[in-house]
Coordinates of C-alpha atoms and ligand atoms in Angstrom, one line a residue:
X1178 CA -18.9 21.1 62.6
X1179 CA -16.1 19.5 60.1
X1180 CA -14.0 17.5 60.5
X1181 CA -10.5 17.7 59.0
X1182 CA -7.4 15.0 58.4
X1183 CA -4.5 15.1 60.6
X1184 CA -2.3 15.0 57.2
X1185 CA -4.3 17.5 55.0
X1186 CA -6.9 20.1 55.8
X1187 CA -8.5 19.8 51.8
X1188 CA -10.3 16.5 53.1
X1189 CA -13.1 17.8 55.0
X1190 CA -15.9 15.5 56.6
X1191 CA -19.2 16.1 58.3
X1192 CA -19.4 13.8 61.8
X1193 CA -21.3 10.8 60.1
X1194 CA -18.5 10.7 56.7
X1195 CA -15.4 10.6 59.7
X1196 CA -17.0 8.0 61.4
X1197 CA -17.9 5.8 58.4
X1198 CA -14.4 6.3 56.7
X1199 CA -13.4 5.7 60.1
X1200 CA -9.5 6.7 58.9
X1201 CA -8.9 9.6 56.2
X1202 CA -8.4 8.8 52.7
X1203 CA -4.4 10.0 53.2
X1204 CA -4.1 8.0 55.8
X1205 CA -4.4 11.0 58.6
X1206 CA -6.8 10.5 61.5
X1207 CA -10.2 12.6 61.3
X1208 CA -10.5 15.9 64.3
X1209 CA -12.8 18.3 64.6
X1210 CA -12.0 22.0 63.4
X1211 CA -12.7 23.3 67.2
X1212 CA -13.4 21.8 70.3
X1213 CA -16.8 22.5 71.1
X1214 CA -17.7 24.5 74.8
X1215 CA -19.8 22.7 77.0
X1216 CA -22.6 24.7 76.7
X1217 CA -24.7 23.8 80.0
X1218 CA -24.1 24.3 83.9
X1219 CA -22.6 22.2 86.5
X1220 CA -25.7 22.4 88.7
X1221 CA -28.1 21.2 85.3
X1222 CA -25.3 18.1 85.3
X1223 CA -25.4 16.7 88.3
X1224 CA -28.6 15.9 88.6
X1225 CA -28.3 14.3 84.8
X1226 CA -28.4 10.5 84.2
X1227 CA -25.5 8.8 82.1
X1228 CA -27.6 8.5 79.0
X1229 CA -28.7 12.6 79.5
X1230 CA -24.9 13.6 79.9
X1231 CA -24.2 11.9 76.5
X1232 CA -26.3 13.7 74.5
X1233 CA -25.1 16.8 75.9
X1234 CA -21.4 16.1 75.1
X1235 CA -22.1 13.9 71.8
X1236 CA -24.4 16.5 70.8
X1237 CA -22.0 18.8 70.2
X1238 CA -19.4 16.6 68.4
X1239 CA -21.9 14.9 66.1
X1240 CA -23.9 18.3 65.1
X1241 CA -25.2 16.5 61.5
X1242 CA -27.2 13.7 63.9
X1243 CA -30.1 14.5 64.2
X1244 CA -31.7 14.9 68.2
X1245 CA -34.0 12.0 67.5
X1246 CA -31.1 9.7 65.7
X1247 CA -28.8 10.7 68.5
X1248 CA -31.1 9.6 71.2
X1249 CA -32.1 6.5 69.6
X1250 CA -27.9 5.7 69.0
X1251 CA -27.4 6.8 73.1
X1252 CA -30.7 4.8 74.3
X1253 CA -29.8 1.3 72.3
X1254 CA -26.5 1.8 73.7
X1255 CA -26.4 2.0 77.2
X1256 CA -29.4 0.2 78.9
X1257 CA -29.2 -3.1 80.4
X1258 CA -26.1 -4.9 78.7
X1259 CA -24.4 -2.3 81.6
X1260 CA -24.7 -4.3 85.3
X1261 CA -25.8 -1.1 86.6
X1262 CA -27.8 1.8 86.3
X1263 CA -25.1 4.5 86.4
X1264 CA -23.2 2.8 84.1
X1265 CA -20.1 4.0 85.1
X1266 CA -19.9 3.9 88.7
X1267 CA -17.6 6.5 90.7
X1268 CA -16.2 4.4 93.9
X1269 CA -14.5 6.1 96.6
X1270 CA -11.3 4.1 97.8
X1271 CA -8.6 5.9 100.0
X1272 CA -8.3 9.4 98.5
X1273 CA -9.1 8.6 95.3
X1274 CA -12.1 7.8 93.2
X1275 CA -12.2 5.5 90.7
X1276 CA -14.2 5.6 87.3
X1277 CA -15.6 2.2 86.8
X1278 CA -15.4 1.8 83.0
X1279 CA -15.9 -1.7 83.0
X1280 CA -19.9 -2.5 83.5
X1281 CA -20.6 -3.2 80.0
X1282 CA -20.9 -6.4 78.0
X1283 CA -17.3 -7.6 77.7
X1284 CA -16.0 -5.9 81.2
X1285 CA -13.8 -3.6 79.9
X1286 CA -13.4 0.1 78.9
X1287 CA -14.1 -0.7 75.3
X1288 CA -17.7 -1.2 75.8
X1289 CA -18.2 2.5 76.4
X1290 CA -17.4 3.3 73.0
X1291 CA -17.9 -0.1 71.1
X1292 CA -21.8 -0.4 72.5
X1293 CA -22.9 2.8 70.7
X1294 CA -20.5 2.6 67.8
X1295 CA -22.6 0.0 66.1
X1296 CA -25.2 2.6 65.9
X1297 CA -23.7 5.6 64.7
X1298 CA -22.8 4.0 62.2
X1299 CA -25.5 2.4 60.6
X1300 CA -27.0 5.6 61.0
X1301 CA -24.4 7.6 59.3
X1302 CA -24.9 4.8 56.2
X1303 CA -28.5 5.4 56.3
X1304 CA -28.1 9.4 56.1
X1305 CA -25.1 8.9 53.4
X1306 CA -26.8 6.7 51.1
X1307 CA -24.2 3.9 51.4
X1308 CA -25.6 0.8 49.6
X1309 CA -22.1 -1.4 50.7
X1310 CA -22.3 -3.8 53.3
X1311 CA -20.1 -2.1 56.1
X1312 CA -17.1 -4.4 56.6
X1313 CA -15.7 -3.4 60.3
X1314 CA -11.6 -4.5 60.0
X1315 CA -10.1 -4.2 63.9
X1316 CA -6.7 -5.4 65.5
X1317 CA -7.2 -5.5 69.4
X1318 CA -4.9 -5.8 72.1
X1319 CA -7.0 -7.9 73.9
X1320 CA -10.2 -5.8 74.8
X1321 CA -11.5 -3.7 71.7
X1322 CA -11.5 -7.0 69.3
X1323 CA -13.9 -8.4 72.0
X1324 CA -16.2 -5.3 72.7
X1325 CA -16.0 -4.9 69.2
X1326 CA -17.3 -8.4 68.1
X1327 CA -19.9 -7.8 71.1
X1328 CA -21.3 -4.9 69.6
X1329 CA -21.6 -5.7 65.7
X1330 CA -22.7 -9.4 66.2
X1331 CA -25.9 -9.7 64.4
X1332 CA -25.9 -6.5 63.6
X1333 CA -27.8 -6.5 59.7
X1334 CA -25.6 -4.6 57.4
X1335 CA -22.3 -5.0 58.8
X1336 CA -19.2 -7.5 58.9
X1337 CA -16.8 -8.0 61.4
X1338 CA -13.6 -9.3 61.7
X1339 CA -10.9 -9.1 64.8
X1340 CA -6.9 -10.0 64.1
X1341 CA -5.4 -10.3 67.8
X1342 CA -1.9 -11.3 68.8
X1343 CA -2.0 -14.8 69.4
X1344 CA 0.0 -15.1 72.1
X1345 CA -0.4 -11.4 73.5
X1346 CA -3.9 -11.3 75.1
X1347 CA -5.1 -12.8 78.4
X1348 CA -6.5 -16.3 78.2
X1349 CA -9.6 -14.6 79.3
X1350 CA -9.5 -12.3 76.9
X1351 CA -8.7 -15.2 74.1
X1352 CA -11.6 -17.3 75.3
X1353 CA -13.9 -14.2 75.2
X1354 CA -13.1 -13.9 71.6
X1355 CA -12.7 -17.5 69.8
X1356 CA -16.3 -18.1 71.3
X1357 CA -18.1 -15.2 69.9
X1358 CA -20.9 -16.1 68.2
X1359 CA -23.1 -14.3 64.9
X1360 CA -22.0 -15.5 61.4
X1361 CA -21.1 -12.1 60.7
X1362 CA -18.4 -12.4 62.7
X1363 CA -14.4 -13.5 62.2
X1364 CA -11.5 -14.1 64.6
X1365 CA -8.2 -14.5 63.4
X1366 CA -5.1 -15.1 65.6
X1367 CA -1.7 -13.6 64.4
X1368 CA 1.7 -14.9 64.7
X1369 CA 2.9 -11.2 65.6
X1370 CA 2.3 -8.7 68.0
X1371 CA -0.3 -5.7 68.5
X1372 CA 1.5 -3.5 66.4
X1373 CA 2.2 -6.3 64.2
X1374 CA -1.8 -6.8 64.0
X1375 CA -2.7 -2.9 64.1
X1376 CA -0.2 -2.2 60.4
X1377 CA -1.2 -5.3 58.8
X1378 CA -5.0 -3.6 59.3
X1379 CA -3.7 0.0 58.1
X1380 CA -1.8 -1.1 55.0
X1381 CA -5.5 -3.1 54.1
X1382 CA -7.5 0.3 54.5
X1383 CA -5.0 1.9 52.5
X1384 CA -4.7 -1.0 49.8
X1385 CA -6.6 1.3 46.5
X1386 CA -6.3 -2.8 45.0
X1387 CA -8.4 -4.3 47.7
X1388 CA -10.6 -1.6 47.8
X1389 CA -11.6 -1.9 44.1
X1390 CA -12.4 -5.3 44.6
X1391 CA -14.4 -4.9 48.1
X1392 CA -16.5 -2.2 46.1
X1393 CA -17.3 -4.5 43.2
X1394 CA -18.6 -7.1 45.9
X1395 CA -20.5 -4.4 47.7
X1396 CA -18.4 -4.3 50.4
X1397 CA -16.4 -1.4 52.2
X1398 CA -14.2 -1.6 55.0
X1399 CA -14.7 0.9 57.9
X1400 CA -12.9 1.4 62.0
X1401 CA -13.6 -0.2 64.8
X1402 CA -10.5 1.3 66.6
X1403 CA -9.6 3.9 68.9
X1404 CA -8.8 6.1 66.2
X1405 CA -12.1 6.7 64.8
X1406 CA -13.8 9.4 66.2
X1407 CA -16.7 7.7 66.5
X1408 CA -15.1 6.1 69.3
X1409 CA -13.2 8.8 71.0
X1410 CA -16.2 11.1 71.1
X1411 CA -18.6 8.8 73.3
X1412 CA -15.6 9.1 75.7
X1413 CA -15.3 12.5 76.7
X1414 CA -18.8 12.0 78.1
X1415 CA -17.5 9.8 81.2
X1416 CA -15.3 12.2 82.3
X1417 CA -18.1 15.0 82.4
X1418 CA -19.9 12.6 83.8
X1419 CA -17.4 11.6 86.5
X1420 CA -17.1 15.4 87.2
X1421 CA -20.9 16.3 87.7
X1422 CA -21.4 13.3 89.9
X1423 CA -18.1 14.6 92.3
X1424 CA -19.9 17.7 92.6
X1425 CA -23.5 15.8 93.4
X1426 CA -21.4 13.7 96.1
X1427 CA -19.9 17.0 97.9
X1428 CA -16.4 15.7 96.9
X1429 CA -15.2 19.1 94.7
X1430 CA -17.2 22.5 94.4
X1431 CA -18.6 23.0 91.1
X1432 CA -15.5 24.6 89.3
X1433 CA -12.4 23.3 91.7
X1434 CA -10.2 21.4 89.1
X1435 CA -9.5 17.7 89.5
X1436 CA -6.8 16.0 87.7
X1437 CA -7.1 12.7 86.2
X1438 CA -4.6 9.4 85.6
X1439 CA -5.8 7.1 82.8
X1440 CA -3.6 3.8 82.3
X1441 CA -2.4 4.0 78.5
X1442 CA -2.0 2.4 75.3
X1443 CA -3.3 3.7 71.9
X1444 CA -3.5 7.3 73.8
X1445 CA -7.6 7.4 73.4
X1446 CA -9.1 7.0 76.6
X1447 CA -6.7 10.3 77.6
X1448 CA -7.1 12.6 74.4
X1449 CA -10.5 12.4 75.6
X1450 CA -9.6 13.4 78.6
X1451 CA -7.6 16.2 76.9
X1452 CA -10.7 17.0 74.7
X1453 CA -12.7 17.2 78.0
X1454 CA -10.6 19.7 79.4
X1455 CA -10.6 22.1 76.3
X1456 CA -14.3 21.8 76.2
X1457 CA -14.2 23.5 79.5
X1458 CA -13.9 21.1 82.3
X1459 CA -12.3 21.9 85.0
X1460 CA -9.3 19.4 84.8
X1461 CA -5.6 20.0 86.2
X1462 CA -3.4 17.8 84.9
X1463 CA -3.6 14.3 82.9
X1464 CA -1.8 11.7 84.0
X1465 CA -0.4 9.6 81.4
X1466 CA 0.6 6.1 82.7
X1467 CA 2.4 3.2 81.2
X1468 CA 3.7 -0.2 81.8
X1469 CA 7.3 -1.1 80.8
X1470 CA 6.6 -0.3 77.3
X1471 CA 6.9 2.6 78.2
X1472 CA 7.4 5.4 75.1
X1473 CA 4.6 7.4 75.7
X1474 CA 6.5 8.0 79.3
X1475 CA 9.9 8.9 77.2
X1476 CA 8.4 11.1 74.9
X1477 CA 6.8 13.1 77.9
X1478 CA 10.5 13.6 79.3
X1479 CA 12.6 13.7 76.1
X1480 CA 10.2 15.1 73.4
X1481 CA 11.8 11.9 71.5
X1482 CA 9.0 9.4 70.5
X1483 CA 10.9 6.5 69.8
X1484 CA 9.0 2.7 68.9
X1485 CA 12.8 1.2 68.5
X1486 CA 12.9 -0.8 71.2
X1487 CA 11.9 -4.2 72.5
X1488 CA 8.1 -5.3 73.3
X1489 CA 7.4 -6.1 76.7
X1490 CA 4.7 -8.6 77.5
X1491 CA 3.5 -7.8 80.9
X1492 CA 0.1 -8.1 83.1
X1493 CA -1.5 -5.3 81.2
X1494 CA -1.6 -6.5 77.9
X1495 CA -3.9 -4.5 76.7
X1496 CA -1.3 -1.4 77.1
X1497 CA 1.6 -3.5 75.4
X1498 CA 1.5 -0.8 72.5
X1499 CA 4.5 0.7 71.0
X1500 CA 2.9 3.2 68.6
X1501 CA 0.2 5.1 70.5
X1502 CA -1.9 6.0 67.1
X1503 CA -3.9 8.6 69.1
X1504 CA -1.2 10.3 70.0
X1505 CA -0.8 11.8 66.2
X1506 CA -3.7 14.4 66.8
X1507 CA -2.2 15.4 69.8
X1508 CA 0.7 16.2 67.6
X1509 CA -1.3 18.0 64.9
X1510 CA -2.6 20.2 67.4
X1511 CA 0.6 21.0 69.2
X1512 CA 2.0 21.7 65.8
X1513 CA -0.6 24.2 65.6
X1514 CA -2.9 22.7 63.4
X1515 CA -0.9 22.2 60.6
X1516 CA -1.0 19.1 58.8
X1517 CA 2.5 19.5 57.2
X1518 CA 4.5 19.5 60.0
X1519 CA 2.1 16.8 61.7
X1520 CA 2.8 14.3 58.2
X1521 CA 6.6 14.8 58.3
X1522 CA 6.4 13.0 61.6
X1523 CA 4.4 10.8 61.0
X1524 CA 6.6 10.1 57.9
X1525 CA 9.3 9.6 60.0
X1526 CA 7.8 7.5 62.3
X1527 CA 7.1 5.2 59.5
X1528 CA 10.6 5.0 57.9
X1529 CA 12.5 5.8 61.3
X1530 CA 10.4 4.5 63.8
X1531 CA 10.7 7.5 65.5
X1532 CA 10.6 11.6 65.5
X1533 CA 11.6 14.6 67.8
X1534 CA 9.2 17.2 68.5
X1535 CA 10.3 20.9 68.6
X1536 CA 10.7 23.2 72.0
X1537 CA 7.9 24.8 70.6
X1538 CA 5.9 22.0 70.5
X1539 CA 7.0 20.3 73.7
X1540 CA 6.0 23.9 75.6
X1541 CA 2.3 22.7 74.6
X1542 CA 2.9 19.3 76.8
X1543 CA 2.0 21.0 79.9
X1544 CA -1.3 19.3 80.9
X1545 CA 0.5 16.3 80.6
X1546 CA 2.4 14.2 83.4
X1547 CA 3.9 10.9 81.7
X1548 CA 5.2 7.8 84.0
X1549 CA 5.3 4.5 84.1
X1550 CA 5.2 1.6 86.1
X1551 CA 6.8 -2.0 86.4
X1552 CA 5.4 -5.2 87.0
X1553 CA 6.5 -5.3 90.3
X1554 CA 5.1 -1.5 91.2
X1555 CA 1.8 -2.9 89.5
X1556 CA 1.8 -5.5 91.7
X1557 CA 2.3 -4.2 94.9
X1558 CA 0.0 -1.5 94.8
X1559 CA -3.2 -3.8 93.8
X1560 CA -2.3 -5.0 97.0
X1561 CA -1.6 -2.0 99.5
X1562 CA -5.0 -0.5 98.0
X1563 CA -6.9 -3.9 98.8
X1564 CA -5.2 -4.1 102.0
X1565 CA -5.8 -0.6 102.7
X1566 CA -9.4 -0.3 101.7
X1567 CA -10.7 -4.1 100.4
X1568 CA -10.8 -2.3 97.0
X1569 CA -9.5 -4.8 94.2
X1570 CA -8.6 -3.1 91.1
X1571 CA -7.3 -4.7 87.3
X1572 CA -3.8 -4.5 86.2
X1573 CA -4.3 -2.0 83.9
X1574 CA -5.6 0.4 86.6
X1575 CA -3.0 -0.6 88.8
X1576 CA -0.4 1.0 86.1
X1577 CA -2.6 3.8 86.8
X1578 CA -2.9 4.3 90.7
X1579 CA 1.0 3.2 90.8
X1580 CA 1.6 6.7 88.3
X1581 CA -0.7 8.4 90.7
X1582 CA 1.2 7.5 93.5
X1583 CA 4.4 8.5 92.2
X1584 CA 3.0 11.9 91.1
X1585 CA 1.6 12.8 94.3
X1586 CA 5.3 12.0 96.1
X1587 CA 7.2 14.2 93.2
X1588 CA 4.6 17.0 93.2
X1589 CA 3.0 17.3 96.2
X1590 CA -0.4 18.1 94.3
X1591 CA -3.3 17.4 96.0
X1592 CA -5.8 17.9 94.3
X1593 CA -8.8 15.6 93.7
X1594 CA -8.0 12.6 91.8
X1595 CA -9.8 10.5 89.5
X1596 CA -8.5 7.1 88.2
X1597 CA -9.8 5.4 84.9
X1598 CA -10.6 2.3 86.4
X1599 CA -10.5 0.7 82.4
X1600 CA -11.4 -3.7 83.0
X1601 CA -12.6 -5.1 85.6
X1602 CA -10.4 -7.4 87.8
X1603 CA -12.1 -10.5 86.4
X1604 CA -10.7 -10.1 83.3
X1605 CA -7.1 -10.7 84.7
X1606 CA -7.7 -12.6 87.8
X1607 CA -4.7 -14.7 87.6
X1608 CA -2.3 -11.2 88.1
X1609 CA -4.6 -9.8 90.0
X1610 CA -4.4 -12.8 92.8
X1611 CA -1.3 -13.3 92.6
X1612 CA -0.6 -9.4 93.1
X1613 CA -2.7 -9.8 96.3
X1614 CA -1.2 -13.1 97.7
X1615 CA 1.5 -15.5 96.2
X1616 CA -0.4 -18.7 97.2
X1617 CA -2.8 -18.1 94.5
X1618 CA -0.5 -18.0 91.6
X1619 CA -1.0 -21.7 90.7
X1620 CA -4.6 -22.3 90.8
X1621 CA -7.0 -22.9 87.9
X1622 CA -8.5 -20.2 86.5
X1623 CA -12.1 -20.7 87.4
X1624 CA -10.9 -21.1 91.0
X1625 CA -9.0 -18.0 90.9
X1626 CA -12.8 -16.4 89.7
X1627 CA -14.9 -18.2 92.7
X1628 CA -12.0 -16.9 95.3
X1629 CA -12.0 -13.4 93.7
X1630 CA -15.4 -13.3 94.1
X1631 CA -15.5 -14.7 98.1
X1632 CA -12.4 -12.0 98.4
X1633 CA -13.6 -9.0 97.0
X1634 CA -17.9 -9.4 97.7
X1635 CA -18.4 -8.8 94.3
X1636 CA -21.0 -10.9 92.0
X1637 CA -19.1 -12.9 89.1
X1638 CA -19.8 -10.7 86.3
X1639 CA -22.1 -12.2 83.4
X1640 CA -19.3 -11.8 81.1
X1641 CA -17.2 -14.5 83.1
X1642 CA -20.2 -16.5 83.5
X1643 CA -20.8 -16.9 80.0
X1644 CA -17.6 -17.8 78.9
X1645 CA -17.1 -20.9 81.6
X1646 CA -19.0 -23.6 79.1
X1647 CA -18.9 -21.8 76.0
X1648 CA -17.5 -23.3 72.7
X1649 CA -14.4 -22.4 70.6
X1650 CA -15.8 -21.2 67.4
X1651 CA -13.2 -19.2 65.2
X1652 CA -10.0 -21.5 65.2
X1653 CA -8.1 -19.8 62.2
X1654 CA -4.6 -18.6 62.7
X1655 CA -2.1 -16.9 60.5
X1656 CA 1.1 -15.3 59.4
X1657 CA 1.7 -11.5 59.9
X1658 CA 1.9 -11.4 55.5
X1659 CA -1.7 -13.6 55.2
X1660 CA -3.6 -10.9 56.6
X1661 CA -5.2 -9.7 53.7
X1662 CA -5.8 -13.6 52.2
X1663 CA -7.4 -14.2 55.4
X1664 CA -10.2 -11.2 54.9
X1665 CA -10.5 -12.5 51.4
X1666 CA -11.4 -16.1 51.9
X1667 CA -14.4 -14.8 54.4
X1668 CA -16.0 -12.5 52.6
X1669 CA -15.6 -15.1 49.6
X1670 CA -13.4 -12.0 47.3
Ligands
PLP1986 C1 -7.5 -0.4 75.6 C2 -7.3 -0.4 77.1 C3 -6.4 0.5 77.7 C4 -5.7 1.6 76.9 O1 -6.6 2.6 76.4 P1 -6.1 3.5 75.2 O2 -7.3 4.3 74.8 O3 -5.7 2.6 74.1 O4 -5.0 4.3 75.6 C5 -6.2 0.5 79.0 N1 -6.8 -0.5 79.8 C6 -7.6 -1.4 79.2 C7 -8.2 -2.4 80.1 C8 -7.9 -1.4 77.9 O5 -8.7 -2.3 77.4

């Protein structure tokens, strides 16, 4: 299987080149030719284990891994750095089930891509021959930069370093970063935004200057984010996962479609989603939620995808996104594979900061429901579904079950319902108790964890533990425009 550029089909790449280049050299994001079938029965997944379903799935995608290399990359992966066994845990609350994503090092939906990404790639070096040290470059919302850091630390051969939006993550989510530890590791907070963060990175990889000079110090950058594929392919595999195990439980027959809502930001937990479906799995329709920044939702209902208007800061942070970069293969593909019409987008999403998709196109949408919901709706249905069924769920997923609540009342679908459950209410306890009862809104943080816990009868996750008495190690801040002087001075260029 190839892999082609979103922006040219003459750039071709075997599974290991995409996920070592991580972005194409045009700038276009790296898809496969054709979506692979699942080639193995319902019955034959049920009774699989996480780490079995993954080579089924991944094994497909990454056809020039060996099944030895692929094991190895799935077994280092996920073992015990996941609090449980199944290592992403269906829970049944109300009439839904949610997907807990969020068992993994850092407690949040990242680490089931970021755990195993470290691997695949230092085994697509070793079967390419790259000498370079590997130099991972990531801008985070909030969760990746952490998973991220968790899973390259030490790792021999590689380099990491993380710009977040200084004051756009959770203090959580801060703390969990500025105390990572492994030398080959480096935090930088911006004065900016995500998006802010996320161009600053693109414009480096892009930089043909910079790139001289990281190749004459034996250095080259690679992806970390959602848009290489070496992320979004280890995701499909929850959502075959999450299937077979509905099937084991007696919740669907083998074959009855389920639909799925996945709170939303850079658009790659759904496109896997997407990707699942066309793979064969039996999945109605996607829900697409977001929080007030809420273009994704417009560009579901107008065909306009528009990234003029003003941030919003809210309780999900890690979905305050106004450019979705996933999104651009869903938009090669609805503009039937052709790389043309997909770069004059793109192009004018760049000069414009936004684009209109044709009827044609928007015809294509149909496995999609967009929506959206407000601080206050996010809020308020944390608490009806805790005071419903003791279930406490994170903000983000609380974008998600408020979309799915709002779908249900417009639609009047039924069918079975899984919700990407993407961090784990630890890592926003201060909205999340304060969702559930007012009175907690001005307590200390570490309080706020000890009552979650007492509230909820859930163990404080090692994650939260860790971070309690650890020190502050990267202090360095800087300007949107001292991005690039900032990767310099640590890898001494
Ligand atoms: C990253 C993230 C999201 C958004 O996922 P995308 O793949 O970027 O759409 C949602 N929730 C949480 C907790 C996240 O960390």
């Amino acid at each position: 299987m190839l892999y082609v550029s979103t922006r040219n089909n003459e750039e071709k790449a075997a599974a290991s080149q995409a996920i070592l280049k991580g972005l194409a050299a045009d700038g276009g994001l790296f898809v496969p030719e054709q979506i692979p079938s699942l080639d193995i029965s319902m019955d034959k997944l049920a009774s699989m284990t996480y780490q079995e379903t993954a080579y089924e799935v991944m094994k497909l995608f990454l056809d020039d891994f060996t099944e030895e290399e692929l094991k190895h990359c799935i077994q280092s992966a996920y073992d015990g750095k996941f609090d449980t066994e199944e290592i992403a845990p269906l829970k049944k609350a109300g009439d839904v089930c949610f997907l807990e994503l969020f068992h993994g090092a850092t407690i949040a939906f990242k680490d089931m891509a970021l755990s195993i990404l470290p691997h695949l790639m230092i085994t697509a070096a070793k079967k390419n021959q790259v000498e370079n040290e590997i130099v991972i470059l990531t801008a985070t919302s909030g969760d990746t930069g952490k998973a991220a850091l968790a899973g390259f630390a030490g790792v021999k051969g590689t380099k990491i370093i993380v710009f977040y939006p200084k004051d756009g993550v959770s203090p959580i989510q801060q703390k969990q970063m500025v105390t990572q530890k492994g030398d080959n590791t480096f935090v930088v907070g911006i004065n900016g935004n995500f998006d802010q963060a996320q161009t600053g990175v693109k414009q480096m990889f892009s930089d043909k200057d910079l790139g001289k000079t990281m190749e004459a110090a034996g250095y080259q950058f690679s992806s970390a984010n959602s848009i290489n594929i070496g992320r979004l392919v280890p995701q499909i595999v929850y959502y075959v996962y999450a299937y077979a195990k509905m099937v084991q439980m007696g919740e669907i027959k083998s074959g009855e479609k389920i639909n799925v809502a996945v709170p939303t930001g850079n658009f790659g937990n759904i496109l896997a989603a997407f990707y699942a479906k066309n793979m064969g799995l039996p999945i109605g329709k996607l829900l697409c939620a977001s929080n007030e920044n809420k273009v994704l939702y417009d560009f579901f209902s107008t065909g306009t995808y528009d990234r003029n208007r003003e941030f919003v800061l809210t309780s999900s942070p890690s979905m305050d996104i106004l450019i979705s970069s996933n999104l651009e293969r869903l938009i090669y593909r609805i503009a039937g594979n052709n790389p043309g019409k997909n770069q004059s987008l793109m192009r004018e999403l760049q000069e414009d900061g936004k684009y209109t998709i044709t009827e044609e196109m928007r015809e294509q949408l149909s496995d999609f429901y967009g929506n959206y919901a407000s601080e206050a709706e996010t809020a308020s249905i944390i608490r009806e579904v805790y005071q419903t069924s003791g279930y406490i769920m994170d903000t983000h997923t609380g974008v998600a079950a408020s979309v799915y609540k709002k779908y249900r009342e417009e639609t009047g679908d039924t069918a079975k319902t899984v919700i990407a459950s993407t961090a784990s209410p630890y890592k926003f306890t201060r909205s999340v108790m304060a969702a559930i009862d007012e009175k907690y809104k001005d307590k200390p943080d570490f309080t706020l964890i000890d009552d979650l816990a007492a509230l909820s009868g859930t163990a404080i996750p090692k994650a939260i533990e860790d971070i309690r008495t650890a020190p502050i190690l990267h202090k360095t801040v800087c300007e949107i425009g001292e991005m690039q002087a900032a990767v310099k001075g640590f890898l001494k260029i």
